[in-house]
mmCIF file of C-alpha atoms in Angstrom:
data_model
loop_
_atom_site.group_PDB
_atom_site.id
_atom_site.type_symbol
_atom_site.label_atom_id
_atom_site.label_comp_id
_atom_site.label_asym_id
_atom_site.label_seq_id
_atom_site.Cartn_x
_atom_site.Cartn_y
_atom_site.Cartn_z
ATOM 1 C CA MET A 1 12.491 35.310 -65.136
ATOM 2 C CA GLY A 2 16.130 34.786 -64.147
ATOM 3 C CA VAL A 3 15.660 36.879 -61.000
ATOM 4 C CA VAL A 4 12.657 34.750 -59.973
ATOM 5 C CA ALA A 5 14.625 31.527 -60.550
ATOM 6 C CA ALA A 6 17.600 32.843 -58.550
ATOM 7 C CA ALA A 7 15.321 33.923 -55.700
ATOM 8 C CA GLY A 8 13.625 30.516 -55.710
ATOM 9 C CA LEU A 9 16.958 28.726 -55.582
ATOM 10 C CA TYR A 10 18.134 30.898 -52.706
ATOM 11 C CA TRP A 11 14.881 30.417 -50.787
ATOM 12 C CA PHE A 12 14.600 26.631 -51.166
ATOM 13 C CA GLN A 13 18.322 25.735 -51.387
ATOM 14 C CA PRO A 14 17.531 22.346 -52.953
ATOM 15 C CA TRP A 15 21.206 21.349 -53.178
ATOM 16 C CA LYS A 16 21.244 20.897 -49.402
ATOM 17 C CA LEU A 17 19.075 17.803 -49.769
ATOM 18 C CA TRP A 18 22.134 16.063 -51.264
ATOM 19 C CA GLN A 19 24.714 17.543 -48.883
ATOM 20 C CA ASP A 20 25.274 15.844 -45.547
ATOM 21 C CA ARG A 21 27.148 17.383 -42.655
ATOM 22 C CA THR A 22 28.197 14.991 -39.897
ATOM 23 C CA VAL A 23 29.107 16.429 -36.509
ATOM 24 C CA THR A 24 30.428 14.195 -33.721
ATOM 25 C CA GLU A 25 30.792 15.952 -30.375
ATOM 26 C CA SER A 26 31.546 14.377 -27.006
ATOM 27 C CA LEU A 27 29.208 15.064 -24.130
ATOM 28 C CA PRO A 28 30.687 17.952 -22.109
ATOM 29 C CA GLY A 29 32.002 16.886 -18.730
ATOM 30 C CA ALA A 30 31.810 13.171 -19.481
ATOM 31 C CA VAL A 31 33.941 11.221 -17.033
ATOM 32 C CA VAL A 32 36.692 9.210 -18.648
ATOM 33 C CA GLU A 33 37.336 5.845 -17.015
ATOM 34 C CA ALA A 34 40.550 5.958 -14.982
ATOM 35 C CA SER A 35 42.144 4.022 -12.166
ATOM 36 C CA SER A 36 41.521 6.832 -9.684
ATOM 37 C CA THR A 37 39.945 10.267 -9.605
ATOM 38 C CA PRO A 38 42.343 13.167 -8.954
ATOM 39 C CA GLY A 39 41.980 14.510 -5.431
ATOM 40 C CA THR A 40 40.718 11.251 -3.886
ATOM 41 C CA LYS A 41 42.610 8.592 -2.023
ATOM 42 C CA PRO A 42 41.854 4.898 -2.309
ATOM 43 C CA ASP A 43 40.716 3.223 0.901
ATOM 44 C CA ALA A 44 43.525 0.977 2.100
ATOM 45 C CA ASN A 45 41.156 -1.922 2.855
ATOM 46 C CA THR A 46 38.856 -1.881 -0.147
ATOM 47 C CA GLY A 47 40.587 0.201 -2.792
ATOM 48 C CA ALA A 48 37.455 2.377 -2.936
ATOM 49 C CA SER A 49 37.606 6.144 -3.071
ATOM 50 C CA SER A 50 37.135 8.020 0.196
ATOM 51 C CA SER A 51 35.133 10.809 -1.467
ATOM 52 C CA PRO A 52 31.332 10.902 -1.080
ATOM 53 C CA SER A 53 29.322 9.185 -3.799
ATOM 54 C CA ALA A 54 27.837 12.150 -5.673
ATOM 55 C CA PRO A 55 27.338 12.164 -9.428
ATOM 56 C CA SER A 56 30.676 13.323 -10.809
ATOM 57 C CA GLY A 57 29.556 13.630 -14.380
ATOM 58 C CA PRO A 58 26.569 14.348 -16.577
ATOM 59 C CA VAL A 59 23.132 12.979 -15.652
ATOM 60 C CA THR A 60 20.363 12.388 -18.203
ATOM 61 C CA VAL A 61 17.194 13.889 -16.715
ATOM 62 C CA ALA A 62 14.891 13.268 -19.711
ATOM 63 C CA SER A 63 15.094 11.610 -23.115
ATOM 64 C CA GLY A 64 13.096 10.554 -26.126
ATOM 65 C CA GLY A 65 13.321 9.142 -29.630
ATOM 66 C CA LEU A 66 12.975 11.378 -32.674
ATOM 67 C CA ILE A 67 10.015 10.808 -34.988
ATOM 68 C CA SER A 68 9.783 11.992 -38.577
ATOM 69 C CA HIS A 69 7.751 14.973 -39.676
ATOM 70 C CA GLU A 70 8.470 16.850 -42.926
ATOM 71 C CA HIS A 71 11.602 14.736 -43.563
ATOM 72 C CA PRO A 72 12.663 11.273 -42.356
ATOM 73 C CA THR A 73 14.387 11.832 -39.001
ATOM 74 C CA THR A 74 15.836 9.362 -36.489
ATOM 75 C CA GLY A 75 17.999 9.502 -33.387
ATOM 76 C CA THR A 76 17.743 10.157 -29.676
ATOM 77 C CA VAL A 77 17.367 13.410 -27.754
ATOM 78 C CA LYS A 78 18.622 13.747 -24.188
ATOM 79 C CA LEU A 79 18.266 16.582 -21.713
ATOM 80 C CA VAL A 80 21.454 16.328 -19.668
ATOM 81 C CA ARG A 81 22.382 18.088 -16.429
ATOM 82 C CA LEU A 82 26.132 18.620 -16.304
ATOM 83 C CA ALA A 83 28.195 18.401 -13.114
ATOM 84 C CA ASP A 84 28.251 22.226 -12.859
ATOM 85 C CA GLY A 85 24.413 22.351 -12.836
ATOM 86 C CA THR A 86 23.995 23.645 -16.382
ATOM 87 C CA HIS A 87 21.967 21.735 -18.979
ATOM 88 C CA VAL A 88 22.465 20.699 -22.593
ATOM 89 C CA VAL A 89 20.177 19.154 -25.158
ATOM 90 C CA ARG A 90 22.104 16.328 -26.785
ATOM 91 C CA LEU A 91 21.171 14.837 -30.140
ATOM 92 C CA GLU A 92 22.636 11.345 -30.529
ATOM 93 C CA GLN A 93 22.872 9.381 -33.763
ATOM 94 C CA LEU A 94 20.854 12.072 -35.521
ATOM 95 C CA ASN A 95 19.979 11.296 -39.119
ATOM 96 C CA THR A 96 17.793 13.778 -41.006
ATOM 97 C CA SER A 97 17.795 15.712 -44.255
ATOM 98 C CA ASN A 98 19.784 18.875 -44.569
ATOM 99 C CA GLY A 99 17.822 22.025 -45.266
ATOM 100 C CA PRO A 100 17.804 25.788 -45.136
ATOM 101 C CA ASP A 101 17.811 27.497 -41.731
ATOM 102 C CA LEU A 102 17.472 24.421 -39.496
ATOM 103 C CA ARG A 103 17.345 25.082 -35.742
ATOM 104 C CA VAL A 104 17.133 23.046 -32.550
ATOM 105 C CA TRP A 105 14.196 24.129 -30.394
ATOM 106 C CA LEU A 106 13.262 23.158 -26.860
ATOM 107 C CA THR A 107 9.458 23.497 -26.680
ATOM 108 C CA ASP A 108 6.361 22.926 -24.576
ATOM 109 C CA ALA A 109 4.396 21.530 -27.534
ATOM 110 C CA PRO A 110 3.130 17.952 -27.636
ATOM 111 C CA VAL A 111 4.796 15.724 -30.220
ATOM 112 C CA LYS A 112 2.214 14.516 -32.723
ATOM 113 C CA GLU A 113 2.657 11.883 -35.406
ATOM 114 C CA GLY A 114 2.350 12.710 -39.105
ATOM 115 C CA ARG A 115 1.315 15.998 -40.673
ATOM 116 C CA ALA A 116 -0.565 17.017 -37.512
ATOM 117 C CA GLY A 117 2.814 17.509 -35.833
ATOM 118 C CA TRP A 118 4.564 19.513 -38.528
ATOM 119 C CA HIS A 119 3.543 23.009 -37.432
ATOM 120 C CA VAL A 120 2.733 22.870 -33.680
ATOM 121 C CA PHE A 121 6.081 23.845 -32.185
ATOM 122 C CA ASP A 122 5.811 27.597 -32.696
ATOM 123 C CA ASP A 123 2.294 27.726 -31.189
ATOM 124 C CA GLY A 124 3.482 27.800 -27.575
ATOM 125 C CA ALA A 125 6.673 28.483 -25.652
ATOM 126 C CA TYR A 126 9.974 27.546 -27.243
ATOM 127 C CA VAL A 127 13.655 28.367 -26.930
ATOM 128 C CA SER A 128 15.908 28.300 -29.967
ATOM 129 C CA LEU A 129 19.176 26.623 -28.978
ATOM 130 C CA GLY A 130 20.846 27.622 -32.224
ATOM 131 C CA LYS A 131 21.430 26.429 -35.749
ATOM 132 C CA LEU A 132 21.605 22.689 -36.332
ATOM 133 C CA LYS A 133 25.331 21.943 -36.475
ATOM 134 C CA GLY A 134 24.953 18.950 -38.762
ATOM 135 C CA ASN A 135 22.174 16.785 -40.107
ATOM 136 C CA LYS A 136 23.994 13.634 -38.957
ATOM 137 C CA GLY A 137 25.894 12.652 -35.834
ATOM 138 C CA SER A 138 25.884 13.527 -32.141
ATOM 139 C CA GLN A 139 25.924 17.122 -30.956
ATOM 140 C CA ASN A 140 25.265 19.337 -27.926
ATOM 141 C CA TYR A 141 23.168 22.485 -27.518
ATOM 142 C CA PRO A 142 23.645 24.359 -24.208
ATOM 143 C CA LEU A 143 20.567 25.834 -22.543
ATOM 144 C CA PRO A 144 20.804 29.531 -21.679
ATOM 145 C CA ASP A 145 21.217 30.110 -17.929
ATOM 146 C CA ASP A 146 17.779 31.757 -17.621
ATOM 147 C CA VAL A 147 15.894 28.756 -19.111
ATOM 148 C CA ASP A 148 14.092 26.409 -16.708
ATOM 149 C CA PRO A 149 14.262 23.035 -18.497
ATOM 150 C CA SER A 150 11.333 21.645 -16.466
ATOM 151 C CA ARG A 151 8.973 23.971 -18.393
ATOM 152 C CA TYR A 152 9.622 22.174 -21.698
ATOM 153 C CA THR A 153 8.477 18.778 -22.895
ATOM 154 C CA SER A 154 9.888 18.298 -26.378
ATOM 155 C CA VAL A 155 12.678 19.059 -28.828
ATOM 156 C CA THR A 156 12.289 19.683 -32.554
ATOM 157 C CA VAL A 157 14.616 20.077 -35.506
ATOM 158 C CA TRP A 158 12.828 23.123 -36.871
ATOM 159 C CA CYS A 159 13.084 24.680 -40.330
ATOM 160 C CA ASP A 160 12.733 28.369 -39.520
ATOM 161 C CA ARG A 161 12.480 29.346 -43.170
ATOM 162 C CA PHE A 162 9.349 27.265 -43.800
ATOM 163 C CA ASP A 163 7.978 27.018 -40.222
ATOM 164 C CA VAL A 164 7.958 23.226 -40.230
ATOM 165 C CA SER A 165 9.385 20.453 -38.065
ATOM 166 C CA PHE A 166 11.745 17.993 -39.742
ATOM 167 C CA GLY A 167 11.440 15.716 -36.698
ATOM 168 C CA ALA A 168 10.766 15.879 -32.975
ATOM 169 C CA ALA A 169 11.031 13.975 -29.703
ATOM 170 C CA ALA A 170 8.891 14.065 -26.586
ATOM 171 C CA LEU A 171 11.052 14.255 -23.463
ATOM 172 C CA THR A 172 10.260 11.711 -20.736
ATOM 173 C CA ALA A 173 11.903 11.944 -17.314
ATOM 174 C CA THR A 174 14.413 9.188 -16.650
#
């Protein structure tokens, strides 16, 4: 009986429901406001930079709001192209329950409300971006170089242990 109870505790890890982990990461490559950009010279007449006007920092290419599935989940998801051409999935103001084996997945599944959306994300194509760093806060998940972000339409906070979505967001081009 004790072995069964210990196995059940390990499997479900109920104590995590009362443990919060907040992670606050800055967006990689975010431009900090400054009086001038290194390597550029102000125009003598206007004070403007003489460099061409190309995006010098991250650009949000798609975003969406998280909806709740198995657990109440709120926040915003952004697919961001960094200045070097790489992409990250950024979770901002995430607030969800903690749980065992939570992952961040980029998927091609439609986001559905309620119980109908709990189990759809492993039915099609998905890329695991790694373990959820914290159940609260703002955090970044780099896309592997071989992943084409245009093939994916949603992001889920996925519980790999129980094959269920805690929450998800449909990505809409911005």
